[in-house]
């Protein structure tokens, strides 16, 4: 998979992309991450990518010109309203107005060969970018950040670890929080006794059937206590399935 990130701050991404799992994934050739400096697609001496909003108001807005040029150079074709898009590529814009990022949503993007991420700043982008260039809008939560760089990094991290072969033990990805609608079970490691608090006996029993049962039960109890909304969604899905 190729992931392009269109940004005015490519340097912000480098420390995150150059470490740990994402670094290894790139080394193994499982993903190629291409940082695109939006200013290279701006005209004029100052390489301006923004302008003040029509109608007045505070802040600056990312203009259409540089963003369309940058994304079109990655797509390999010009984008016009109502135009048919390349089904192997997806253009994603980060915005607080977007669909909330979740494990379910991120998995949807694994099917594409190339993802083009737009990470703006200021007051956001000209609405024509939203409407005609971006195919998806993604939010990482109901709060406002100063720019799309952190959402971009969160998205890349979340996605790359799901690419087959990236995480050395595929089971660890399958058993995580939100898989199967539950939060993850509690885990312990050495020492067995820390300041008088002991590791639950079942985990050192060697009985894997009982360990699995304990983990499932703990995952359910934790979800009930901390995120009952996840169980409601699970329940609703089950009922809808039964109706079909
Ligand atoms: N005026 C915009 C609004 O109220 O919806 C917020 C603009 S914000 C200061 C600048 C940029 O940061 C946004 O265009 C978006 O790319 C990014 N951003 C901020 N919060 C975000 C969030 N929760 N999820 C995704 N992107 C976000």
CSV table of C-alpha atoms and ligand atoms in Angstrom, one decimal:
chain,number,residue,atom,x,y,z
A,1,UNK,CA,0.0,0.0,0.0
A,2,UNK,CA,1.1,3.5,-0.7
A,3,UNK,CA,0.1,6.3,1.7
A,4,UNK,CA,0.7,9.9,0.6
A,5,UNK,CA,0.3,12.7,3.1
A,6,UNK,CA,-0.3,16.2,1.7
A,7,UNK,CA,0.8,18.7,4.4
A,8,UNK,CA,2.6,22.0,4.9
A,9,UNK,CA,4.6,20.3,7.8
A,10,UNK,CA,6.1,17.1,6.4
A,11,UNK,CA,8.8,17.3,9.1
A,12,UNK,CA,6.2,16.7,11.8
A,13,UNK,CA,5.6,13.2,10.5
A,14,UNK,CA,9.2,12.1,10.3
A,15,UNK,CA,9.8,11.1,14.0
A,16,UNK,CA,6.7,9.0,14.1
A,17,UNK,CA,7.1,7.4,10.8
A,18,UNK,CA,10.8,6.6,11.5
A,19,UNK,CA,10.3,4.5,14.6
A,20,UNK,CA,9.0,1.1,15.7
A,21,UNK,CA,6.2,-0.7,13.8
A,22,UNK,CA,5.8,1.9,11.1
A,23,UNK,CA,9.5,2.0,10.4
A,24,UNK,CA,9.7,-1.8,10.1
A,25,UNK,CA,6.6,-1.9,7.9
A,26,UNK,CA,8.3,0.5,5.5
A,27,UNK,CA,11.6,-1.5,5.6
A,28,UNK,CA,9.7,-4.7,4.8
A,29,UNK,CA,8.1,-3.0,1.8
A,30,UNK,CA,4.6,-3.5,3.2
A,31,UNK,CA,3.8,0.2,3.1
A,32,UNK,CA,5.4,3.2,1.4
A,33,UNK,CA,4.7,6.5,3.0
A,34,UNK,CA,5.3,9.5,0.8
A,35,UNK,CA,5.3,13.0,2.4
A,36,UNK,CA,4.2,15.7,0.0
A,37,UNK,CA,4.9,19.3,0.8
A,38,UNK,CA,1.9,21.3,-0.3
A,39,UNK,CA,4.0,24.4,-0.8
A,40,UNK,CA,5.7,22.8,-3.7
A,41,UNK,CA,2.3,23.0,-5.5
A,42,UNK,CA,1.8,26.7,-4.7
A,43,UNK,CA,2.6,29.6,-7.1
A,44,UNK,CA,4.4,32.8,-6.3
A,45,UNK,CA,7.4,33.8,-4.4
A,46,UNK,CA,5.9,33.1,-1.0
A,47,UNK,CA,4.3,29.8,-2.1
A,48,UNK,CA,1.0,30.7,-0.4
A,49,UNK,CA,-1.4,27.9,0.1
A,50,UNK,CA,-4.2,29.8,1.9
A,51,UNK,CA,-6.3,32.9,1.6
A,52,UNK,CA,-8.9,34.8,3.8
A,53,UNK,CA,-12.5,33.5,3.7
A,54,UNK,CA,-15.1,35.1,1.4
A,55,UNK,CA,-17.7,36.8,3.5
A,56,UNK,CA,-15.2,37.7,6.2
A,57,UNK,CA,-14.5,36.0,9.4
A,58,UNK,CA,-11.4,35.0,11.3
A,59,UNK,CA,-8.6,32.8,10.1
A,60,UNK,CA,-7.3,31.6,6.8
A,61,UNK,CA,-8.6,28.8,4.5
A,62,UNK,CA,-6.5,26.4,2.4
A,63,UNK,CA,-7.2,27.3,-1.2
A,64,UNK,CA,-8.3,24.8,-3.9
A,65,UNK,CA,-5.4,25.4,-6.4
A,66,UNK,CA,-2.4,23.9,-4.5
A,67,UNK,CA,-4.5,21.1,-3.0
A,68,UNK,CA,-6.1,20.0,-6.3
A,69,UNK,CA,-2.7,20.2,-8.0
A,70,UNK,CA,-0.9,18.1,-5.3
A,71,UNK,CA,-3.6,15.4,-5.1
A,72,UNK,CA,-4.0,15.3,-8.9
A,73,UNK,CA,-0.3,14.7,-9.4
A,74,UNK,CA,-0.7,11.7,-7.0
A,75,UNK,CA,-3.9,10.4,-8.7
A,76,UNK,CA,-2.5,10.9,-12.2
A,77,UNK,CA,-5.6,12.7,-13.5
A,78,UNK,CA,-7.5,15.9,-13.1
A,79,UNK,CA,-10.5,16.0,-10.8
A,80,UNK,CA,-13.8,17.6,-12.0
A,81,UNK,CA,-17.3,17.5,-10.4
A,82,UNK,CA,-19.2,14.3,-11.1
A,83,UNK,CA,-16.1,12.6,-12.4
A,84,UNK,CA,-15.6,8.8,-12.0
A,85,UNK,CA,-12.8,8.1,-9.5
A,86,UNK,CA,-10.1,5.4,-9.5
A,87,UNK,CA,-11.5,2.7,-7.3
A,88,UNK,CA,-8.0,1.6,-6.1
A,89,UNK,CA,-7.2,5.0,-4.7
A,90,UNK,CA,-9.0,7.0,-1.9
A,91,UNK,CA,-8.6,10.6,-1.0
A,92,UNK,CA,-9.1,11.3,2.7
A,93,UNK,CA,-9.5,14.7,4.3
A,94,UNK,CA,-9.0,15.1,8.1
A,95,UNK,CA,-11.8,17.3,9.6
A,96,UNK,CA,-13.7,17.5,12.9
A,97,UNK,CA,-16.8,17.2,10.7
A,98,UNK,CA,-15.7,13.7,9.4
A,99,UNK,CA,-16.7,10.2,10.3
A,100,UNK,CA,-15.3,9.2,13.7
A,101,UNK,CA,-12.3,7.0,13.3
A,102,UNK,CA,-12.8,3.5,14.6
A,103,UNK,CA,-11.3,0.1,14.1
A,104,UNK,CA,-14.2,-0.7,11.9
A,105,UNK,CA,-13.7,2.4,9.7
A,106,UNK,CA,-10.0,2.0,9.4
A,107,UNK,CA,-10.3,-1.6,8.2
A,108,UNK,CA,-12.4,-0.3,5.3
A,109,UNK,CA,-9.3,1.5,4.0
A,110,UNK,CA,-7.1,-1.7,3.8
A,111,UNK,CA,-8.7,-2.6,0.5
A,112,UNK,CA,-7.1,0.4,-1.4
A,113,UNK,CA,-3.7,0.3,-3.1
A,114,UNK,CA,-3.1,4.0,-2.5
A,115,UNK,CA,-4.5,6.4,0.1
A,116,UNK,CA,-4.0,10.1,-0.3
A,117,UNK,CA,-4.3,11.9,3.0
A,118,UNK,CA,-4.9,15.7,3.2
A,119,UNK,CA,-3.8,17.2,6.5
A,120,UNK,CA,-4.8,20.9,6.5
A,121,UNK,CA,-4.4,23.7,9.1
A,122,UNK,CA,-6.0,27.1,9.9
A,123,UNK,CA,-9.8,27.2,9.4
A,124,UNK,CA,-9.7,24.1,7.1
A,125,UNK,CA,-10.2,23.8,3.4
A,126,UNK,CA,-12.2,25.6,0.7
A,127,UNK,CA,-15.5,23.7,0.6
A,128,UNK,CA,-14.8,22.6,-3.0
A,129,UNK,CA,-12.0,20.4,-1.7
A,130,UNK,CA,-14.5,18.8,0.6
A,131,UNK,CA,-17.0,18.3,-2.1
A,132,UNK,CA,-15.0,17.3,-5.1
A,133,UNK,CA,-11.5,16.3,-4.2
A,134,UNK,CA,-11.9,14.4,-0.9
A,135,UNK,CA,-13.8,11.1,-1.0
A,136,UNK,CA,-13.9,10.6,2.7
A,137,UNK,CA,-13.7,13.0,5.7
A,138,UNK,CA,-12.3,11.5,8.9
A,139,UNK,CA,-12.3,12.9,12.4
A,140,UNK,CA,-10.3,11.5,15.3
A,141,UNK,CA,-12.7,12.8,18.0
A,142,UNK,CA,-15.1,15.5,19.0
A,143,UNK,CA,-12.5,18.2,19.7
A,144,UNK,CA,-10.6,20.6,17.6
A,145,UNK,CA,-6.8,20.3,17.0
A,146,UNK,CA,-4.7,23.0,15.3
A,147,UNK,CA,-4.1,20.9,12.2
A,148,UNK,CA,-4.5,17.6,10.4
A,149,UNK,CA,-1.0,16.3,11.2
A,150,UNK,CA,-1.8,14.5,14.4
A,151,UNK,CA,-5.0,13.0,13.0
A,152,UNK,CA,-2.9,11.9,10.0
A,153,UNK,CA,-0.4,10.2,12.2
A,154,UNK,CA,-3.1,8.6,14.3
A,155,UNK,CA,-4.7,7.3,11.2
A,156,UNK,CA,-1.5,5.9,9.7
A,157,UNK,CA,-0.5,4.2,13.0
A,158,UNK,CA,-3.9,2.6,13.3
A,159,UNK,CA,-4.0,1.5,9.7
A,160,UNK,CA,-0.4,0.2,9.2
A,161,UNK,CA,-0.5,-2.2,12.2
A,162,UNK,CA,-3.5,-3.9,10.5
A,163,UNK,CA,-1.7,-4.5,7.2
A,164,UNK,CA,-1.0,-8.3,7.1
A,165,UNK,CA,2.6,-9.1,8.0
A,166,UNK,CA,3.3,-5.8,9.8
A,167,UNK,CA,2.7,-7.0,13.4
A,168,UNK,CA,4.7,-10.1,14.0
A,169,UNK,CA,2.0,-11.9,15.9
A,170,UNK,CA,-1.3,-11.5,14.0
A,171,UNK,CA,-3.3,-12.8,17.0
A,172,UNK,CA,-2.3,-9.8,19.1
A,173,UNK,CA,-4.2,-7.6,16.6
A,174,UNK,CA,-7.2,-9.8,16.5
A,175,UNK,CA,-7.6,-9.9,20.3
A,176,UNK,CA,-7.4,-6.2,20.9
A,177,UNK,CA,-10.0,-3.8,22.3
A,178,UNK,CA,-13.0,-3.2,19.9
A,179,UNK,CA,-12.4,-6.5,18.1
A,180,UNK,CA,-15.6,-8.5,18.7
A,181,UNK,CA,-17.2,-5.5,20.4
A,182,UNK,CA,-15.3,-5.9,23.7
A,183,UNK,CA,-12.4,-4.1,25.4
A,184,UNK,CA,-9.2,-6.0,25.9
A,185,UNK,CA,-8.8,-8.2,29.0
A,186,UNK,CA,-6.3,-7.2,31.8
A,187,UNK,CA,-2.8,-8.5,31.4
A,188,UNK,CA,0.0,-9.2,34.0
A,189,UNK,CA,3.7,-9.9,33.9
A,190,UNK,CA,6.6,-10.5,36.3
A,191,UNK,CA,6.8,-10.3,39.3
A,192,UNK,CA,4.0,-12.6,40.5
A,193,UNK,CA,3.7,-10.5,43.7
A,194,UNK,CA,4.2,-6.7,43.6
A,195,UNK,CA,3.9,-5.0,46.9
A,196,UNK,CA,1.5,-7.7,48.1
A,197,UNK,CA,-0.7,-7.5,45.0
A,198,UNK,CA,-0.7,-11.0,43.4
A,199,UNK,CA,-1.2,-12.0,39.8
A,200,UNK,CA,-4.6,-13.9,39.6
A,201,UNK,CA,-4.0,-17.6,40.2
A,202,UNK,CA,-5.7,-18.7,37.1
A,203,UNK,CA,-3.0,-17.0,34.9
A,204,UNK,CA,-0.3,-19.2,36.4
A,205,UNK,CA,-2.3,-22.4,36.5
A,206,UNK,CA,-1.2,-23.5,33.0
A,207,UNK,CA,-4.9,-24.4,32.3
A,208,UNK,CA,-5.5,-22.7,29.0
A,209,UNK,CA,-9.2,-23.4,28.8
A,210,UNK,CA,-9.7,-21.7,32.2
A,211,UNK,CA,-7.4,-18.8,31.2
A,212,UNK,CA,-9.5,-18.2,28.0
A,213,UNK,CA,-12.7,-18.3,30.1
A,214,UNK,CA,-11.3,-15.9,32.7
A,215,UNK,CA,-10.1,-13.5,29.9
A,216,UNK,CA,-13.4,-13.5,28.1
A,217,UNK,CA,-15.3,-12.9,31.4
A,218,UNK,CA,-12.9,-10.0,32.3
A,219,UNK,CA,-13.2,-8.5,28.9
A,220,UNK,CA,-17.0,-8.6,29.2
A,221,UNK,CA,-17.0,-7.2,32.7
A,222,UNK,CA,-14.6,-4.4,31.8
A,223,UNK,CA,-16.7,-3.4,28.8
A,224,UNK,CA,-19.9,-3.4,30.9
A,225,UNK,CA,-18.3,-1.1,33.4
A,226,UNK,CA,-16.2,1.2,31.2
A,227,UNK,CA,-17.9,1.2,27.8
A,228,UNK,CA,-21.5,-0.1,28.0
A,229,UNK,CA,-22.2,1.7,24.7
A,230,UNK,CA,-20.1,-1.0,22.9
A,231,UNK,CA,-22.4,-3.8,24.2
A,232,UNK,CA,-25.5,-1.9,23.1
A,233,UNK,CA,-24.1,-1.7,19.6
A,234,UNK,CA,-23.3,-5.4,19.7
A,235,UNK,CA,-26.8,-6.2,20.9
A,236,UNK,CA,-28.4,-4.0,18.3
A,237,UNK,CA,-26.4,-5.7,15.5
A,238,UNK,CA,-27.4,-9.2,16.8
A,239,UNK,CA,-31.1,-8.2,16.8
A,240,UNK,CA,-30.8,-6.8,13.3
A,241,UNK,CA,-29.2,-10.0,12.1
A,242,UNK,CA,-31.9,-12.1,13.7
A,243,UNK,CA,-34.6,-10.0,11.9
A,244,UNK,CA,-33.0,-10.7,8.4
B,1,LIG,N1,-12.8,25.4,11.7
B,1,LIG,C1,-12.7,24.0,11.7
B,1,LIG,C2,-14.0,23.5,12.5
B,1,LIG,O1,-14.4,24.1,13.4
B,1,LIG,O2,-14.5,22.4,12.1
B,1,LIG,C3,-11.5,23.5,12.5
B,1,LIG,C4,-10.2,23.8,11.8
B,1,LIG,S1,-8.9,23.1,12.7
B,1,LIG,C5,-8.3,24.4,13.6
B,1,LIG,C6,-7.7,22.9,11.5
B,1,LIG,C7,-7.6,21.5,10.9
B,1,LIG,O3,-7.2,20.6,11.9
B,1,LIG,C8,-8.9,20.9,10.3
B,1,LIG,O4,-9.1,21.4,9.0
B,1,LIG,C9,-8.6,19.5,10.3
B,1,LIG,O5,-7.8,19.1,9.2
B,1,LIG,C10,-7.7,19.3,11.5
B,1,LIG,N2,-8.5,18.8,12.7
B,1,LIG,C11,-8.7,19.5,13.8
B,1,LIG,N3,-9.4,18.7,14.7
B,1,LIG,C12,-9.6,17.5,14.1
B,1,LIG,C13,-10.3,16.3,14.5
B,1,LIG,N4,-10.9,16.2,15.6
B,1,LIG,N5,-10.2,15.3,13.6
B,1,LIG,C14,-9.6,15.4,12.4
B,1,LIG,N6,-9.0,16.5,12.0
B,1,LIG,C15,-9.0,17.6,12.8
